[in-house]
JSON list of C-alpha atoms in Angstrom, two decimals:
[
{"chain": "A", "resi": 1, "resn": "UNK", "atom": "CA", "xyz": [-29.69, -17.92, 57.67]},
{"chain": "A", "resi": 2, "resn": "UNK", "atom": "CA", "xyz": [-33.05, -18.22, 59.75]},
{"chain": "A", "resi": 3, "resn": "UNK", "atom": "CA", "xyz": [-34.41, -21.20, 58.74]},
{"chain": "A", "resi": 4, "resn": "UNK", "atom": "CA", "xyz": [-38.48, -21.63, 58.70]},
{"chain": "A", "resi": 5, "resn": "UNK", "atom": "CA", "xyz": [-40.05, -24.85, 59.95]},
{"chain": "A", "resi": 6, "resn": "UNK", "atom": "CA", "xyz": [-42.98, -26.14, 58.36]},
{"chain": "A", "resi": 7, "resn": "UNK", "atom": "CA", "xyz": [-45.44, -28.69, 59.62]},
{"chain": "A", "resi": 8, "resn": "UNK", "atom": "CA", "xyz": [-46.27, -32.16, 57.55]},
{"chain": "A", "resi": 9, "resn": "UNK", "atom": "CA", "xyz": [-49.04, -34.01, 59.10]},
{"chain": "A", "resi": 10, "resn": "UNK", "atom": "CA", "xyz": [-47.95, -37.07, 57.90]},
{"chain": "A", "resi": 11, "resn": "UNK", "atom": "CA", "xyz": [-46.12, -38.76, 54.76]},
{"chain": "A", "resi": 12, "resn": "UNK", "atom": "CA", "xyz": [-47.03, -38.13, 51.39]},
{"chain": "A", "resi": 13, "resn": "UNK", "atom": "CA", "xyz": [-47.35, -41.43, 48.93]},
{"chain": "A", "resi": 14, "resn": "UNK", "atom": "CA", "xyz": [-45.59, -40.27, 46.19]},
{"chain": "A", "resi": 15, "resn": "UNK", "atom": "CA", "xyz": [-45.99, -37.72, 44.33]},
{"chain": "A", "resi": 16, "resn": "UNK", "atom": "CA", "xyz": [-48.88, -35.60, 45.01]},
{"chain": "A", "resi": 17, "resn": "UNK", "atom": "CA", "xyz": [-51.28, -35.35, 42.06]},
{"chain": "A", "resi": 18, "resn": "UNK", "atom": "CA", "xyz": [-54.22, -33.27, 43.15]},
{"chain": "A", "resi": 19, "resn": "UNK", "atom": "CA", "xyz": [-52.99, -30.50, 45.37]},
{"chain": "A", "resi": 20, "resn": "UNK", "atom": "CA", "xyz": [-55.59, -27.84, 47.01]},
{"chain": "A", "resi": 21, "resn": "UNK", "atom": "CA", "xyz": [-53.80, -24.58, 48.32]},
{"chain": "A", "resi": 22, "resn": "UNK", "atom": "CA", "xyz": [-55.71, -22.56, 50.41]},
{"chain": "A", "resi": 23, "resn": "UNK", "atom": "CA", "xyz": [-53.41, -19.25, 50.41]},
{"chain": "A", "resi": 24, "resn": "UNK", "atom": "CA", "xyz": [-52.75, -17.49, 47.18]},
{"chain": "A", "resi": 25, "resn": "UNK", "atom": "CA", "xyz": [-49.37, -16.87, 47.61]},
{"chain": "A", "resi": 26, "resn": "UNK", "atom": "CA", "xyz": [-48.99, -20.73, 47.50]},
{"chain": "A", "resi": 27, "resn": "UNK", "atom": "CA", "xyz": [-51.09, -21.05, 44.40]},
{"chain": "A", "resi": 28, "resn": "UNK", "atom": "CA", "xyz": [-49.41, -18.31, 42.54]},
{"chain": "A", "resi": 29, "resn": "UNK", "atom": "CA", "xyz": [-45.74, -19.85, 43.86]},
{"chain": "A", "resi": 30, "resn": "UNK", "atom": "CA", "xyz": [-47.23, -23.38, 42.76]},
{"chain": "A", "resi": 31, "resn": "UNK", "atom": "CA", "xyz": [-47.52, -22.09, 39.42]},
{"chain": "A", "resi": 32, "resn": "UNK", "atom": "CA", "xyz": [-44.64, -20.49, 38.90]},
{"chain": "A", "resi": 33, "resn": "UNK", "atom": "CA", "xyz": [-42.59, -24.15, 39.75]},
{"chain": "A", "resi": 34, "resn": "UNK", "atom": "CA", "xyz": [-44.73, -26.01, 37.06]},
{"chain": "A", "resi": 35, "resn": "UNK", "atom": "CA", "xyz": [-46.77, -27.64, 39.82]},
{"chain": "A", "resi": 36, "resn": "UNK", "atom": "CA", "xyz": [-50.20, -25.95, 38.45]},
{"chain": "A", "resi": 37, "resn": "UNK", "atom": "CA", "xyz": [-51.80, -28.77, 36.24]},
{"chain": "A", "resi": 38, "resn": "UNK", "atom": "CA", "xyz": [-51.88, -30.48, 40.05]},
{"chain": "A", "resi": 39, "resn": "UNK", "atom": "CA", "xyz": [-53.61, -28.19, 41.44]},
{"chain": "A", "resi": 40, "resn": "UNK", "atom": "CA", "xyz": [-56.94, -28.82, 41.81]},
{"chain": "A", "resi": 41, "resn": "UNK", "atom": "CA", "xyz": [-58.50, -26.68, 43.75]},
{"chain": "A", "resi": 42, "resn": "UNK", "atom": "CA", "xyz": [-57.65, -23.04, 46.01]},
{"chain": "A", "resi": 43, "resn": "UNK", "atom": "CA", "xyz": [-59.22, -20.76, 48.12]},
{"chain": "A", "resi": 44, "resn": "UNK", "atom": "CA", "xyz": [-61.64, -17.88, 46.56]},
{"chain": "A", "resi": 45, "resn": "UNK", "atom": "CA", "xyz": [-58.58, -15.15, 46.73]},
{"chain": "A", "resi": 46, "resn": "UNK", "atom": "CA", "xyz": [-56.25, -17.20, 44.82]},
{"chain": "A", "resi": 47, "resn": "UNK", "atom": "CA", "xyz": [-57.09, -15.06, 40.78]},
{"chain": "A", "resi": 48, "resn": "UNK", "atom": "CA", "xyz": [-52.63, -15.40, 39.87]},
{"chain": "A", "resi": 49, "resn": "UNK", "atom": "CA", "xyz": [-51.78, -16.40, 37.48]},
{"chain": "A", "resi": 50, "resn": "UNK", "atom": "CA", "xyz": [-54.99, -16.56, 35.54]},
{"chain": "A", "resi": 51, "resn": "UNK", "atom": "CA", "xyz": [-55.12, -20.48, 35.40]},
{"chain": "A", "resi": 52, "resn": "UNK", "atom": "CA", "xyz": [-55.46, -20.45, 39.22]},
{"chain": "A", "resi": 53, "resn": "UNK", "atom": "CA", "xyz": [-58.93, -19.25, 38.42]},
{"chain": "A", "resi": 54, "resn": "UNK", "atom": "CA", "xyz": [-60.15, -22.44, 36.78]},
{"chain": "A", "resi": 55, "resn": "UNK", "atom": "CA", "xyz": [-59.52, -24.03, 40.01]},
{"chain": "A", "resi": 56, "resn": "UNK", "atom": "CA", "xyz": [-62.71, -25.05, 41.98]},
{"chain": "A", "resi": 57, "resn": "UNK", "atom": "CA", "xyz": [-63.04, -23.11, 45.35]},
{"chain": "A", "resi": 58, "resn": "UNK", "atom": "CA", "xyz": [-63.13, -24.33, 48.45]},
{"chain": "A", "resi": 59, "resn": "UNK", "atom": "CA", "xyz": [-62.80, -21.70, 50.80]},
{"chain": "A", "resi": 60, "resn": "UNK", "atom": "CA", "xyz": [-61.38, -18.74, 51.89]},
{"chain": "A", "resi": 61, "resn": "UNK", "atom": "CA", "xyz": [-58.10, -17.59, 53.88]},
{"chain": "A", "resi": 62, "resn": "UNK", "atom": "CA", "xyz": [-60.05, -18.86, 57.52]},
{"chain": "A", "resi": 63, "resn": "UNK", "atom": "CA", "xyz": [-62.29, -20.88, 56.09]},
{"chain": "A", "resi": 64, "resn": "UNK", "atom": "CA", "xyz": [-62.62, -24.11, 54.28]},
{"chain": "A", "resi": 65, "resn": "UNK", "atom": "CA", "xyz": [-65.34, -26.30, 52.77]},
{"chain": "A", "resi": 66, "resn": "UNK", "atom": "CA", "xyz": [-64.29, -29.74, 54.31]},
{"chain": "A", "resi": 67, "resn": "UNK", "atom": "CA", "xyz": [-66.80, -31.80, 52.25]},
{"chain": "A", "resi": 68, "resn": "UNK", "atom": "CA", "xyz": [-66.12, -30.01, 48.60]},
{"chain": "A", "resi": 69, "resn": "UNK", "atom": "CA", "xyz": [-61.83, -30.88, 49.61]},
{"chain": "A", "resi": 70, "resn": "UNK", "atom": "CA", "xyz": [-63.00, -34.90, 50.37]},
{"chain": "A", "resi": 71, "resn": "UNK", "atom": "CA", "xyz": [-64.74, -34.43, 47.14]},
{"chain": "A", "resi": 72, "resn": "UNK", "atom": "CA", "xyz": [-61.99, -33.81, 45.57]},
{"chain": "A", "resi": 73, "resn": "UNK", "atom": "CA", "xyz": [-60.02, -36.67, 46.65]},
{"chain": "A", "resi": 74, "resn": "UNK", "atom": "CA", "xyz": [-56.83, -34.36, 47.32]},
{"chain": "A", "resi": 75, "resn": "UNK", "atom": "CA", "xyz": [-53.09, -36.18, 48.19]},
{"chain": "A", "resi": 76, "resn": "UNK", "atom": "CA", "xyz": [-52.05, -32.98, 49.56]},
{"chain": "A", "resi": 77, "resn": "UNK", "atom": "CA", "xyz": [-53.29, -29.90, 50.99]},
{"chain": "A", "resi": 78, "resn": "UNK", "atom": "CA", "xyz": [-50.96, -26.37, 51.80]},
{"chain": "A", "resi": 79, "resn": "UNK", "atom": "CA", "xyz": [-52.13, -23.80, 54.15]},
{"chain": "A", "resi": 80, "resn": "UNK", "atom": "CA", "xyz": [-50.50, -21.05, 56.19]},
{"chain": "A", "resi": 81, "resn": "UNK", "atom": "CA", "xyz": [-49.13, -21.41, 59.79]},
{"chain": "A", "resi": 82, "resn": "UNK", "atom": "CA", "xyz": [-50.33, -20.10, 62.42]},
{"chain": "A", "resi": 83, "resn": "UNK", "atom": "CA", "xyz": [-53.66, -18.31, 60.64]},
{"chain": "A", "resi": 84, "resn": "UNK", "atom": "CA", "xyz": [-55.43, -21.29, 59.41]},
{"chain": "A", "resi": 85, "resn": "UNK", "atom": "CA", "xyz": [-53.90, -23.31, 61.86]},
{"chain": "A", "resi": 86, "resn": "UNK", "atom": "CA", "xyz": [-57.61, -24.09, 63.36]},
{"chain": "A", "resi": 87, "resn": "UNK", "atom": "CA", "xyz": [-57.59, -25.93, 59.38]},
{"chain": "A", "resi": 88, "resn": "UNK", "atom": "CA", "xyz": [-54.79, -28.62, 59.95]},
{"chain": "A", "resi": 89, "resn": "UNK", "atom": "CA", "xyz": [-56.93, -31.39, 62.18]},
{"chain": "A", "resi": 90, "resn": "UNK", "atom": "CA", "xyz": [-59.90, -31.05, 60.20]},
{"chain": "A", "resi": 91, "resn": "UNK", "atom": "CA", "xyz": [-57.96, -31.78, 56.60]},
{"chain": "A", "resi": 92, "resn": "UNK", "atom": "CA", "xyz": [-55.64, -33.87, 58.27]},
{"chain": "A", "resi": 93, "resn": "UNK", "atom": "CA", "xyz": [-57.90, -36.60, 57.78]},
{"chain": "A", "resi": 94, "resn": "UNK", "atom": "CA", "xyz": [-58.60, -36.20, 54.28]},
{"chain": "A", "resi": 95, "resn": "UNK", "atom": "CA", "xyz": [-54.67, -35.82, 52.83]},
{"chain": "A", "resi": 96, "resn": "UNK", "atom": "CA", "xyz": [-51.48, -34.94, 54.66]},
{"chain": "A", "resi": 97, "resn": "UNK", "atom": "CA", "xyz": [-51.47, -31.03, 55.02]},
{"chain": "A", "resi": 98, "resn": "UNK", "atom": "CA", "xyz": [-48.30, -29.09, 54.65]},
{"chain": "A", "resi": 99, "resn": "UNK", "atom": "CA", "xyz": [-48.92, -25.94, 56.89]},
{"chain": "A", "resi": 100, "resn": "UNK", "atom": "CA", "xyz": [-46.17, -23.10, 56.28]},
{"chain": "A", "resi": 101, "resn": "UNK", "atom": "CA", "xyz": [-45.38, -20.75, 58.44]},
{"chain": "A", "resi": 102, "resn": "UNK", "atom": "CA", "xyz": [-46.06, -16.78, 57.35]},
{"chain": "A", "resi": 103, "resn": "UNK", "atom": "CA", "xyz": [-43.34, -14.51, 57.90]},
{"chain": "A", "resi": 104, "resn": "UNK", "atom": "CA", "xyz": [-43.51, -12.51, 61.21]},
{"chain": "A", "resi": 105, "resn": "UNK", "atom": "CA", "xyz": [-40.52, -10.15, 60.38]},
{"chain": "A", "resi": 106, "resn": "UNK", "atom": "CA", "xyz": [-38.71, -9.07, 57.75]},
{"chain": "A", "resi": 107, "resn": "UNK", "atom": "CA", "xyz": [-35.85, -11.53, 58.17]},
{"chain": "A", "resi": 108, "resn": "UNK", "atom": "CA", "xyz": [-38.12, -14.40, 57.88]},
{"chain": "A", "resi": 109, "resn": "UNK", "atom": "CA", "xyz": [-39.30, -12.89, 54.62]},
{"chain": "A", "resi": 110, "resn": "UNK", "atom": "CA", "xyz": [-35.75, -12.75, 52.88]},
{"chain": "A", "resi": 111, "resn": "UNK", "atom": "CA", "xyz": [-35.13, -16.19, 54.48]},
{"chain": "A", "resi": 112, "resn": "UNK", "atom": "CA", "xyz": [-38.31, -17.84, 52.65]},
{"chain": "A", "resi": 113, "resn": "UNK", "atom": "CA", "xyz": [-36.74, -16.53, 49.23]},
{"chain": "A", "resi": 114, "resn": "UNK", "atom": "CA", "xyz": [-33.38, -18.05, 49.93]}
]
């Protein structure tokens, strides 16, 4: 099993509350585990499931409106690793960020899923 690493900036307090995802994979996969009503707000691609687009956006997949996140008062923020990676110091000092790691072959694909 090839395990995936992902990058927490720093502890979380609990139980995040308001969570901003900023790749619509992770919104859609947010969703799906119940975690949506926390969401609070996702980058302009993230349209699945439906719901996600009540969500106020905040950016896009390389971009991110730093002052509309603070606004937000977030407790946790998810990105991808390595292409918004240029994201992680910036949000870092709003709320910890989780940064996961995109697949790069096909074995790191199956390996997310298991």
């Amino acid at each position: 099993m090839l395990l995936i690493p992902v990058l927490l900036t720093r502890a979380l307090d609990g139980t995040p509350r308001r969570i901003i995802s900023l790749n619509p994979s992770i919104t859609e996969f947010l969703f799906v585990i119940g975690a949506g009503s926390r969401v609070v707000g996702t980058d302009v691609w993230s349209y699945r499931p439906r719901e996600a687009m009540k969500t106020i956006k905040i950016g896009s997949f390389t971009s991110a409106d730093i002052e509309a996140i603070r606004k937000l008062s977030p407790d946790l923020i998810i990105l991808s690793y390595p292409v918004q990676r240029q994201l992680v110091e910036p949000l870092s000092g709003i709320a910890p960020v989780l940064a996961i790691p995109m697949p790069v072959n096909l074995n790191a694909v199956v390996s997310s899923f298991e």
